[in-house]
CSV table of C-alpha atoms and ligand atoms in Angstrom, one decimal:
chain,number,residue,atom,x,y,z
A,1,UNK,CA,41.4,-33.9,-14.1
A,2,UNK,CA,42.1,-37.5,-15.0
A,3,UNK,CA,40.5,-40.5,-13.2
A,4,UNK,CA,43.7,-41.4,-11.4
A,5,UNK,CA,43.3,-41.6,-7.7
A,6,UNK,CA,46.2,-39.2,-6.8
A,7,UNK,CA,44.3,-36.4,-8.6
A,8,UNK,CA,42.0,-35.9,-5.6
A,9,UNK,CA,42.7,-33.1,-3.2
A,10,UNK,CA,42.2,-35.4,-0.2
A,11,UNK,CA,45.4,-37.2,-1.4
A,12,UNK,CA,47.3,-33.9,-1.3
A,13,UNK,CA,46.8,-32.7,-4.8
A,14,UNK,CA,45.7,-29.1,-5.4
A,15,UNK,CA,42.0,-28.5,-5.1
A,16,UNK,CA,40.2,-28.7,-8.5
A,17,UNK,CA,38.8,-25.2,-8.0
A,18,UNK,CA,40.9,-22.2,-6.8
A,19,UNK,CA,37.7,-20.5,-5.5
A,20,UNK,CA,34.9,-22.0,-3.6
A,21,UNK,CA,31.9,-23.2,-5.7
A,22,UNK,CA,28.7,-22.7,-3.7
A,23,UNK,CA,25.3,-24.3,-3.6
A,24,UNK,CA,23.0,-21.3,-3.4
A,25,UNK,CA,25.2,-18.7,-5.2
A,26,UNK,CA,22.7,-15.9,-6.1
A,27,UNK,CA,21.6,-15.3,-9.7
A,28,UNK,CA,21.9,-11.6,-10.7
A,29,UNK,CA,19.8,-10.2,-13.5
A,30,UNK,CA,20.6,-7.1,-15.5
A,31,UNK,CA,22.8,-5.0,-13.3
A,32,UNK,CA,22.1,-1.7,-15.2
A,33,UNK,CA,18.4,-2.2,-14.8
A,34,UNK,CA,18.8,-2.9,-11.0
A,35,UNK,CA,21.0,0.2,-10.5
A,36,UNK,CA,18.6,2.4,-12.5
A,37,UNK,CA,15.8,1.2,-10.3
A,38,UNK,CA,17.8,1.9,-7.1
A,39,UNK,CA,18.7,5.4,-8.4
A,40,UNK,CA,15.0,6.1,-9.0
A,41,UNK,CA,14.2,4.9,-5.6
A,42,UNK,CA,16.8,7.2,-4.1
A,43,UNK,CA,15.4,10.1,-6.1
A,44,UNK,CA,11.9,9.3,-4.9
A,45,UNK,CA,13.1,9.0,-1.3
A,46,UNK,CA,10.6,6.2,-0.7
A,47,UNK,CA,12.3,3.2,0.8
A,48,UNK,CA,9.6,1.0,2.3
A,49,UNK,CA,6.0,0.9,3.5
A,50,UNK,CA,4.1,-0.3,0.4
A,51,UNK,CA,6.1,1.7,-2.1
A,52,UNK,CA,5.7,1.8,-5.8
A,53,UNK,CA,8.2,-1.0,-6.5
A,54,UNK,CA,6.5,-3.3,-4.0
A,55,UNK,CA,3.1,-2.7,-5.6
A,56,UNK,CA,4.5,-3.3,-9.1
A,57,UNK,CA,6.3,-6.4,-7.8
A,58,UNK,CA,3.0,-7.8,-6.3
A,59,UNK,CA,1.1,-7.1,-9.5
A,60,UNK,CA,3.7,-8.7,-11.7
A,61,UNK,CA,4.2,-11.8,-9.5
A,62,UNK,CA,0.4,-12.4,-9.3
A,63,UNK,CA,0.1,-12.1,-13.1
A,64,UNK,CA,3.1,-14.4,-13.7
A,65,UNK,CA,1.7,-17.1,-11.5
A,66,UNK,CA,-1.9,-16.5,-12.4
A,67,UNK,CA,-3.2,-15.9,-8.9
A,68,UNK,CA,-5.4,-13.0,-7.8
A,69,UNK,CA,-3.4,-11.7,-4.8
A,70,UNK,CA,0.3,-11.5,-4.0
A,71,UNK,CA,1.2,-10.2,-0.6
A,72,UNK,CA,5.0,-9.5,-0.6
A,73,UNK,CA,6.9,-9.9,2.6
A,74,UNK,CA,10.3,-9.4,4.1
A,75,UNK,CA,11.0,-13.2,3.9
A,76,UNK,CA,9.2,-16.5,3.7
A,77,UNK,CA,9.5,-17.4,7.3
A,78,UNK,CA,7.5,-14.3,8.4
A,79,UNK,CA,5.2,-14.9,5.5
A,80,UNK,CA,4.5,-18.4,6.8
A,81,UNK,CA,4.0,-17.1,10.3
A,82,UNK,CA,1.5,-14.5,9.0
A,83,UNK,CA,-0.3,-17.0,6.8
A,84,UNK,CA,-0.6,-19.5,9.7
A,85,UNK,CA,-2.0,-16.8,12.0
A,86,UNK,CA,-4.3,-15.4,9.4
A,87,UNK,CA,-5.8,-18.9,8.8
A,88,UNK,CA,-6.4,-19.3,12.5
A,89,UNK,CA,-4.4,-22.4,12.9
A,90,UNK,CA,-4.1,-23.8,16.4
A,91,UNK,CA,-3.2,-26.9,18.3
A,92,UNK,CA,-1.4,-29.2,15.9
A,93,UNK,CA,-0.4,-28.8,12.3
A,94,UNK,CA,0.9,-31.7,10.2
A,95,UNK,CA,4.2,-30.9,8.3
A,96,UNK,CA,7.1,-32.9,6.9
A,97,UNK,CA,10.2,-33.2,8.9
A,98,UNK,CA,12.2,-33.3,5.7
A,99,UNK,CA,12.1,-29.5,5.2
A,100,UNK,CA,14.0,-26.4,6.1
A,101,UNK,CA,13.6,-25.7,9.8
A,102,UNK,CA,11.6,-22.5,9.1
A,103,UNK,CA,8.5,-24.6,8.2
A,104,UNK,CA,8.4,-26.0,11.7
A,105,UNK,CA,9.6,-22.9,13.5
A,106,UNK,CA,6.8,-20.7,11.9
A,107,UNK,CA,4.4,-22.9,13.8
A,108,UNK,CA,6.2,-23.4,17.1
A,109,UNK,CA,6.9,-19.7,17.2
A,110,UNK,CA,3.2,-19.3,17.7
A,111,UNK,CA,3.0,-22.2,20.1
A,112,UNK,CA,1.4,-24.5,17.6
A,113,UNK,CA,2.8,-28.0,17.6
A,114,UNK,CA,4.3,-29.2,14.3
A,115,UNK,CA,3.4,-32.8,14.0
A,116,UNK,CA,6.1,-34.4,11.8
A,117,UNK,CA,4.9,-36.7,9.1
A,118,UNK,CA,6.8,-39.1,6.9
A,119,UNK,CA,7.5,-38.5,3.2
A,120,UNK,CA,7.1,-40.6,0.1
A,121,UNK,CA,10.7,-41.7,-0.8
A,122,UNK,CA,9.9,-41.3,-4.5
A,123,UNK,CA,8.8,-37.7,-4.3
A,124,UNK,CA,10.5,-36.5,-1.1
A,125,UNK,CA,7.2,-34.8,-0.3
A,126,UNK,CA,4.5,-35.6,2.3
A,127,UNK,CA,3.0,-39.0,2.0
A,128,UNK,CA,-0.8,-38.5,2.1
A,129,UNK,CA,-1.4,-42.0,3.5
A,130,UNK,CA,0.8,-41.1,6.5
A,131,UNK,CA,-0.9,-37.7,6.9
A,132,UNK,CA,-4.2,-39.4,7.6
A,133,UNK,CA,-2.5,-41.4,10.4
A,134,UNK,CA,-1.2,-38.2,12.1
A,135,UNK,CA,-4.6,-36.5,12.4
A,136,UNK,CA,-5.9,-36.0,16.0
A,137,UNK,CA,-8.7,-34.0,17.4
A,138,UNK,CA,-6.2,-31.1,17.9
A,139,UNK,CA,-5.2,-31.0,14.3
A,140,UNK,CA,-6.2,-27.8,12.6
A,141,UNK,CA,-4.2,-27.9,9.4
A,142,UNK,CA,-1.6,-29.3,7.0
A,143,UNK,CA,1.4,-27.6,5.5
A,144,UNK,CA,2.6,-29.3,2.4
A,145,UNK,CA,6.1,-28.4,1.2
A,146,UNK,CA,6.8,-28.6,-2.6
A,147,UNK,CA,10.4,-29.8,-2.0
A,148,UNK,CA,12.9,-29.0,-4.8
A,149,UNK,CA,9.9,-27.4,-6.6
A,150,UNK,CA,8.4,-30.8,-7.2
A,151,UNK,CA,4.7,-30.4,-6.3
A,152,UNK,CA,3.2,-32.3,-3.4
A,153,UNK,CA,0.3,-34.6,-4.2
A,154,UNK,CA,-2.0,-31.6,-4.0
A,155,UNK,CA,-5.2,-33.5,-5.0
A,156,UNK,CA,-4.7,-36.1,-2.2
A,157,UNK,CA,-3.9,-33.5,0.4
A,158,UNK,CA,-6.9,-31.4,-0.7
A,159,UNK,CA,-9.2,-34.4,-0.3
A,160,UNK,CA,-7.9,-35.1,3.2
A,161,UNK,CA,-8.3,-31.4,4.2
A,162,UNK,CA,-11.8,-31.3,2.8
A,163,UNK,CA,-12.9,-34.6,4.4
A,164,UNK,CA,-11.3,-33.9,7.8
A,165,UNK,CA,-12.2,-30.2,7.9
A,166,UNK,CA,-8.6,-29.0,8.0
A,167,UNK,CA,-6.9,-25.9,6.6
A,168,UNK,CA,-4.4,-26.6,3.8
A,169,UNK,CA,-1.5,-24.4,2.9
A,170,UNK,CA,1.7,-24.9,1.1
A,171,UNK,CA,5.3,-23.9,1.8
A,172,UNK,CA,6.3,-23.2,-1.8
A,173,UNK,CA,9.6,-21.7,-0.9
A,174,UNK,CA,11.3,-23.8,-3.6
A,175,UNK,CA,8.6,-23.7,-6.2
A,176,UNK,CA,8.4,-20.4,-8.0
A,177,UNK,CA,8.0,-21.1,-11.7
A,178,UNK,CA,7.0,-24.8,-11.1
A,179,UNK,CA,3.7,-26.4,-12.0
A,180,UNK,CA,1.3,-29.1,-10.8
A,181,UNK,CA,-0.9,-30.7,-13.4
A,182,UNK,CA,0.1,-27.9,-15.8
A,183,UNK,CA,-0.9,-25.1,-13.5
A,184,UNK,CA,1.7,-22.9,-11.8
A,185,UNK,CA,2.2,-23.4,-8.1
A,186,UNK,CA,0.9,-20.5,-6.1
A,187,UNK,CA,-2.9,-20.9,-6.2
A,188,UNK,CA,-3.3,-24.3,-4.4
A,189,UNK,CA,-4.8,-24.8,-0.9
A,190,UNK,CA,-5.9,-21.7,1.0
A,191,UNK,CA,-2.6,-20.0,0.2
A,192,UNK,CA,1.0,-20.7,-0.9
A,193,UNK,CA,4.2,-19.1,0.4
A,194,UNK,CA,7.3,-18.4,-1.8
A,195,UNK,CA,10.8,-17.6,-0.7
A,196,UNK,CA,12.8,-15.1,-2.6
A,197,UNK,CA,15.9,-15.5,-0.4
A,198,UNK,CA,19.3,-14.8,-2.1
A,199,UNK,CA,19.9,-18.6,-2.4
A,200,UNK,CA,16.7,-19.2,-4.3
A,201,UNK,CA,17.0,-19.1,-8.1
A,202,UNK,CA,14.7,-16.1,-8.2
A,203,UNK,CA,15.7,-13.6,-5.5
A,204,UNK,CA,14.9,-10.3,-4.0
A,205,UNK,CA,18.0,-10.3,-1.7
A,206,UNK,CA,15.7,-11.3,1.2
A,207,UNK,CA,12.0,-11.7,0.5
A,208,UNK,CA,8.9,-13.8,0.3
A,209,UNK,CA,5.3,-13.7,-0.6
A,210,UNK,CA,2.0,-15.3,0.1
A,211,UNK,CA,-0.2,-15.9,-2.9
A,212,UNK,CA,-3.9,-16.6,-2.6
A,213,UNK,CA,-7.2,-16.3,-4.6
A,214,UNK,CA,-9.0,-15.4,-1.3
A,215,UNK,CA,-9.5,-11.7,-1.1
A,216,UNK,CA,-10.5,-11.6,2.6
A,217,UNK,CA,-7.5,-13.7,3.5
A,218,UNK,CA,-5.2,-11.4,1.4
A,219,UNK,CA,-6.6,-8.3,3.1
A,220,UNK,CA,-6.1,-9.8,6.5
A,221,UNK,CA,-2.4,-10.7,5.7
A,222,UNK,CA,-1.8,-7.2,4.3
A,223,UNK,CA,-2.9,-5.8,7.7
A,224,UNK,CA,-0.9,-8.2,9.7
A,225,UNK,CA,2.3,-7.5,7.8
A,226,UNK,CA,2.0,-3.8,8.7
A,227,UNK,CA,1.2,-4.0,12.5
A,228,UNK,CA,-2.5,-4.2,11.8
A,229,UNK,CA,-2.7,-0.5,10.6
A,230,UNK,CA,-5.6,0.5,8.5
A,231,UNK,CA,-4.8,4.1,7.7
A,232,UNK,CA,-3.2,6.6,10.0
A,233,UNK,CA,-3.4,6.0,13.8
A,234,UNK,CA,-5.9,3.1,13.3
A,235,UNK,CA,-4.8,-0.4,14.4
A,236,UNK,CA,-7.6,-2.9,13.9
A,237,UNK,CA,-5.7,-6.2,14.2
A,238,UNK,CA,-2.7,-7.7,15.9
A,239,UNK,CA,0.2,-7.5,13.5
A,240,UNK,CA,3.9,-7.6,13.0
A,241,UNK,CA,6.4,-6.0,10.6
A,242,UNK,CA,6.5,-8.3,7.5
A,243,UNK,CA,7.0,-5.6,4.9
A,244,UNK,CA,9.2,-6.0,1.8
A,245,UNK,CA,11.5,-3.0,1.2
A,246,UNK,CA,11.7,-1.1,-2.0
A,247,UNK,CA,15.3,-2.2,-2.7
A,248,UNK,CA,14.2,-5.8,-2.4
A,249,UNK,CA,11.3,-5.2,-4.8
A,250,UNK,CA,13.7,-3.5,-7.2
A,251,UNK,CA,15.8,-6.6,-7.2
A,252,UNK,CA,12.7,-8.8,-7.6
A,253,UNK,CA,11.5,-6.8,-10.6
A,254,UNK,CA,15.0,-7.1,-12.1
A,255,UNK,CA,15.1,-10.9,-11.4
A,256,UNK,CA,11.7,-11.3,-13.0
A,257,UNK,CA,13.0,-9.9,-16.3
A,258,UNK,CA,15.6,-12.8,-16.3
A,259,UNK,CA,13.5,-15.6,-14.8
A,260,UNK,CA,13.2,-17.6,-18.0
A,261,UNK,CA,17.0,-17.3,-18.6
A,262,UNK,CA,17.7,-18.5,-15.0
A,263,UNK,CA,15.4,-21.5,-15.6
A,264,UNK,CA,17.1,-22.3,-18.9
A,265,UNK,CA,20.5,-22.2,-17.3
A,266,UNK,CA,19.4,-24.4,-14.5
A,267,UNK,CA,17.8,-26.9,-16.8
A,268,UNK,CA,20.9,-27.1,-19.0
A,269,UNK,CA,23.1,-27.6,-15.9
A,270,UNK,CA,20.7,-30.3,-14.6
A,271,UNK,CA,21.0,-32.1,-18.0
A,272,UNK,CA,24.8,-31.8,-17.8
A,273,UNK,CA,24.9,-33.3,-14.3
A,274,UNK,CA,22.6,-36.2,-15.3
A,275,UNK,CA,24.9,-36.9,-18.3
A,276,UNK,CA,28.1,-36.5,-16.2
A,277,UNK,CA,27.0,-38.8,-13.5
A,278,UNK,CA,25.3,-41.4,-15.7
A,279,UNK,CA,26.5,-44.9,-14.7
A,280,UNK,CA,28.2,-43.9,-11.5
A,281,UNK,CA,27.2,-46.7,-9.2
A,282,UNK,CA,25.1,-45.7,-6.2
A,283,UNK,CA,24.7,-42.1,-7.2
A,284,UNK,CA,21.5,-40.8,-8.8
A,285,UNK,CA,20.4,-37.4,-9.8
A,286,UNK,CA,16.8,-36.6,-8.8
A,287,UNK,CA,14.7,-36.1,-11.9
A,288,UNK,CA,12.1,-33.5,-12.7
A,289,UNK,CA,8.8,-34.5,-14.3
A,290,UNK,CA,9.1,-33.6,-18.0
A,291,UNK,CA,5.3,-33.0,-18.1
A,292,UNK,CA,5.5,-30.2,-15.6
A,293,UNK,CA,7.3,-26.8,-15.5
A,294,UNK,CA,10.3,-26.8,-13.1
A,295,UNK,CA,12.9,-24.3,-12.1
A,296,UNK,CA,15.6,-27.0,-11.9
A,297,UNK,CA,17.3,-25.1,-9.1
A,298,UNK,CA,18.2,-28.1,-7.0
A,299,UNK,CA,20.7,-30.7,-8.2
A,300,UNK,CA,19.8,-33.4,-5.7
A,301,UNK,CA,22.0,-36.5,-5.4
A,302,UNK,CA,20.9,-39.6,-3.6
A,303,UNK,CA,23.8,-41.7,-2.5
A,304,UNK,CA,23.4,-45.4,-1.9
A,305,UNK,CA,26.4,-46.1,0.2
A,306,UNK,CA,26.4,-49.9,-0.4
A,307,UNK,CA,26.4,-49.5,-4.2
A,308,UNK,CA,28.8,-46.5,-4.2
A,309,UNK,CA,31.2,-47.8,-1.6
A,310,UNK,CA,31.1,-44.3,-0.1
A,311,UNK,CA,28.4,-42.7,1.9
A,312,UNK,CA,27.0,-39.2,1.3
A,313,UNK,CA,29.1,-37.6,4.0
A,314,UNK,CA,32.3,-39.1,2.6
A,315,UNK,CA,31.4,-37.7,-0.9
A,316,UNK,CA,30.7,-34.3,0.6
A,317,UNK,CA,34.1,-34.4,2.3
A,318,UNK,CA,35.8,-35.3,-1.0
A,319,UNK,CA,34.0,-32.4,-2.7
A,320,UNK,CA,34.8,-29.9,0.1
A,321,UNK,CA,38.5,-30.7,-0.3
A,322,UNK,CA,38.1,-29.7,-3.9
A,323,UNK,CA,36.4,-26.4,-2.9
A,324,UNK,CA,33.0,-27.6,-4.1
A,325,UNK,CA,30.8,-26.8,-1.2
A,326,UNK,CA,28.2,-29.5,-1.7
A,327,UNK,CA,25.5,-29.4,1.0
A,328,UNK,CA,23.5,-32.0,3.0
A,329,UNK,CA,19.8,-31.1,2.9
A,330,UNK,CA,17.7,-31.1,5.2
A,331,UNK,CA,20.1,-32.9,7.5
A,332,UNK,CA,19.4,-34.2,10.2
A,333,UNK,CA,15.6,-33.5,9.7
A,334,UNK,CA,13.6,-31.1,11.8
A,335,UNK,CA,12.7,-33.8,14.3
A,336,UNK,CA,16.4,-34.1,15.2
A,337,UNK,CA,16.9,-30.4,15.9
A,338,UNK,CA,16.0,-28.4,19.0
A,339,UNK,CA,13.5,-27.9,20.4
A,340,UNK,CA,11.8,-30.7,18.5
A,341,UNK,CA,14.4,-33.3,19.4
A,342,UNK,CA,13.6,-32.7,23.1
A,343,UNK,CA,9.8,-32.4,22.6
A,344,UNK,CA,9.5,-35.5,20.5
A,345,UNK,CA,12.4,-37.8,21.3
A,346,UNK,CA,10.8,-40.8,19.6
A,347,UNK,CA,9.7,-39.1,16.4
A,348,UNK,CA,12.2,-41.0,14.3
A,349,UNK,CA,10.2,-44.2,14.9
A,350,UNK,CA,7.4,-42.9,12.7
A,351,UNK,CA,9.7,-41.2,10.1
A,352,UNK,CA,11.7,-44.1,8.6
A,353,UNK,CA,11.7,-42.7,5.1
A,354,UNK,CA,12.7,-39.2,6.3
A,355,UNK,CA,15.5,-40.8,8.3
A,356,UNK,CA,16.7,-42.7,5.3
A,357,UNK,CA,16.6,-39.7,2.9
A,358,UNK,CA,18.4,-37.4,5.4
A,359,UNK,CA,21.3,-39.8,5.3
A,360,UNK,CA,21.4,-40.0,1.5
A,361,UNK,CA,20.7,-36.6,0.0
A,362,UNK,CA,23.3,-33.9,-1.0
A,363,UNK,CA,23.0,-30.9,-3.3
A,364,UNK,CA,25.5,-29.8,-5.9
A,365,UNK,CA,26.0,-26.2,-7.2
A,366,UNK,CA,23.7,-24.8,-9.8
A,367,UNK,CA,22.7,-21.5,-11.3
A,368,UNK,CA,24.4,-18.9,-13.4
A,369,UNK,CA,27.7,-19.1,-11.5
A,370,UNK,CA,28.5,-22.7,-12.7
A,371,UNK,CA,29.3,-23.6,-16.3
A,372,UNK,CA,29.5,-26.9,-18.2
A,373,UNK,CA,33.2,-27.1,-17.5
A,374,UNK,CA,32.8,-26.8,-13.8
A,375,UNK,CA,30.0,-29.4,-13.9
A,376,UNK,CA,32.1,-31.9,-15.8
A,377,UNK,CA,34.9,-31.4,-13.3
A,378,UNK,CA,32.5,-31.9,-10.4
A,379,UNK,CA,31.1,-35.1,-12.0
A,380,UNK,CA,34.6,-36.3,-12.6
A,381,UNK,CA,35.6,-35.8,-9.0
A,382,UNK,CA,32.6,-37.9,-7.9
A,383,UNK,CA,33.3,-40.6,-10.5
A,384,UNK,CA,36.9,-40.8,-9.4
A,385,UNK,CA,36.0,-41.0,-5.8
A,386,UNK,CA,33.4,-43.7,-6.3
A,387,UNK,CA,35.7,-45.8,-8.6
A,388,UNK,CA,38.4,-45.6,-5.9
A,389,UNK,CA,36.0,-45.9,-3.0
A,390,UNK,CA,38.1,-48.2,-0.7
A,391,UNK,CA,41.2,-46.0,-0.8
A,392,UNK,CA,39.1,-42.8,-0.4
A,393,UNK,CA,37.3,-44.3,2.6
A,394,UNK,CA,40.6,-45.4,4.2
A,395,UNK,CA,42.1,-41.9,3.6
A,396,UNK,CA,39.0,-40.1,5.1
A,397,UNK,CA,39.0,-42.4,8.2
A,398,UNK,CA,42.6,-41.5,8.7
A,399,UNK,CA,41.9,-37.8,8.7
A,400,UNK,CA,41.5,-36.4,12.1
A,401,UNK,CA,39.3,-33.5,11.0
A,402,UNK,CA,36.7,-33.7,8.3
A,403,UNK,CA,36.9,-31.0,5.7
A,404,UNK,CA,33.2,-30.3,6.0
A,405,UNK,CA,32.9,-27.3,8.4
A,406,UNK,CA,30.2,-27.5,11.1
A,407,UNK,CA,28.9,-24.0,10.5
A,408,UNK,CA,27.7,-22.1,7.4
A,409,UNK,CA,30.3,-21.0,4.9
A,410,UNK,CA,31.0,-17.4,4.2
A,411,UNK,CA,31.7,-16.2,0.7
A,412,UNK,CA,35.2,-16.9,-0.5
B,501,T4K,N1,10.7,-23.2,3.7
B,501,T4K,C1,11.6,-23.8,3.0
B,501,T4K,C2,11.3,-25.2,2.4
B,501,T4K,C3,12.9,-23.2,2.8
B,501,T4K,O1,13.8,-23.9,2.0
B,501,T4K,C4,13.1,-22.0,3.3
B,501,T4K,C5,14.4,-21.3,3.1
B,501,T4K,C6,12.1,-21.3,4.0
B,501,T4K,C7,10.9,-21.9,4.2
B,501,T4K,C8,12.3,-19.9,4.6
B,501,T4K,O2,12.6,-19.0,3.6
B,501,T4K,P1,13.3,-17.5,4.0
B,501,T4K,O3,12.7,-17.1,5.3
B,501,T4K,O4,14.8,-17.8,4.1
B,501,T4K,O5,12.9,-16.6,2.9
B,501,T4K,C9,19.5,-21.1,3.1
B,501,T4K,C10,18.5,-19.9,3.2
B,501,T4K,O6,18.9,-19.0,4.2
B,501,T4K,C11,17.1,-20.2,3.3
B,501,T4K,O7,16.4,-19.2,2.6
B,501,T4K,C12,16.8,-21.6,2.6
B,501,T4K,N2,15.4,-22.0,2.7
B,501,T4K,C13,17.6,-22.6,3.1
B,501,T4K,C14,17.3,-24.0,2.6
B,501,T4K,O8,19.0,-22.4,2.9
B,501,T4K,P2,21.8,-21.7,4.1
B,501,T4K,O9,22.0,-22.2,5.5
B,501,T4K,O10,22.0,-22.7,3.0
B,501,T4K,O11,22.6,-20.4,3.7
B,501,T4K,P3,24.2,-20.2,3.7
B,501,T4K,O12,24.5,-18.9,4.3
B,501,T4K,O13,24.9,-21.4,4.2
B,501,T4K,O14,24.4,-20.0,2.1
B,501,T4K,C15,24.4,-21.1,1.2
B,501,T4K,C16,25.5,-21.0,0.2
B,501,T4K,O15,25.2,-19.9,-0.7
B,501,T4K,C17,26.9,-20.7,0.8
B,501,T4K,O16,27.8,-21.6,0.3
B,501,T4K,C18,27.2,-19.3,0.5
B,501,T4K,C19,26.3,-19.0,-0.7
B,501,T4K,N3,25.8,-17.6,-0.6
B,501,T4K,C20,24.8,-17.3,0.3
B,501,T4K,C21,24.3,-16.1,0.4
B,501,T4K,C22,23.2,-15.7,1.4
B,501,T4K,C23,26.3,-16.7,-1.5
B,501,T4K,O17,27.2,-16.9,-2.3
B,501,T4K,N4,25.7,-15.4,-1.4
B,501,T4K,C24,24.8,-15.0,-0.5
B,501,T4K,O18,24.3,-13.9,-0.5
B,501,T4K,O19,20.3,-21.2,4.2
């Protein structure tokens, strides 16, 4: 693609990509190993309920992270719900609004009020000084989210939790393989919750886990994920069904064999995006701290519309037309979604940084399904659009229907 304006699909040229390029395309490890594991599982005729693959997965994840207990679950949302209940949270819990809706829903589902707190615009994570201001007599805990796998200010949050007698846990859905002060995320706070959803760089199809060094807490969560059963016919606790299946654990064990390769690919891609977008006015790629371990899964762009001449939504539209399914994250912020929008109609007033970031952030495709050529094409599209911003904007304003669909995209 040249940098001539007519080469953009919004001007009627063919899309740069014949097939859709996704944010969140799953990574697949060694297919033969996966299929062999699935065959063994079929031969064993043991599909779920704490089977051998789940046990092996838990042992290997705990060892990888360096934490004593891993409780594997069907997904991170249920894992969060179980962790919240096991910790006895009640009343109000402080969370960022700049997160996936599951963080808030896991609380509200149990009639605990998520109190949305603003973020630090440099880290995109909870701002500890704002957390202090949100504490009330009803506050029972804080959930920090390690957004993009970049760790929260764990030390500051730990100090607040200690001084104010609050429980602290982390939504580490993005942060498998990432570190804080040199230590892998998973062992901070009372517990940490990972997501292994298909769209995460390390996946078990669907899945999640709670990691903790607290044996009593781990045991409680094991009971809760299996209806509260202790042995046959003996329920000793209220519980739910949060179990991971054997086929998911088989995928997890296979993914684990390739985890360093996935990280290396993501890192290489991140570097290629940084290089490809270097000098594009108003467009910056979020950096990862070189001193820490990162999984580099998220290629996060912040778009400054004044400098770029285009806003984030306009750039997403340009990319969609090229079959690049760039995504806004976490737009429009939990506080602007139901039921929270109705419960807290004025929340935006205390969330200025969240509001600003929600308007600026977009994600670009990463993982094993994109290569350097695709990345250089994507960067070139962005460069072309920004250097022709007035014409692009005029064209988009003239379009009756934006190319960005309102609902989630199916494979294609
Ligand atoms: N906390 C945080 C901070 C989280 O980010 C999440 C989940 C959670 C908690 C809860 O974790 P889980 O309960 O899910 O374990 C995704 C995921 O469903 C969700 O796991 C994730 N965060 C969230 C940020 O995003 P969407 O809405 O992006 O999915 P969807 O269907 O639009 O797919 C994204 C793209 O990936 C599409 O272009 C298609 C492609 N795709 C997707 C799937 C599922 C594929 O190519 N193959 C696939 O199998 O939600």
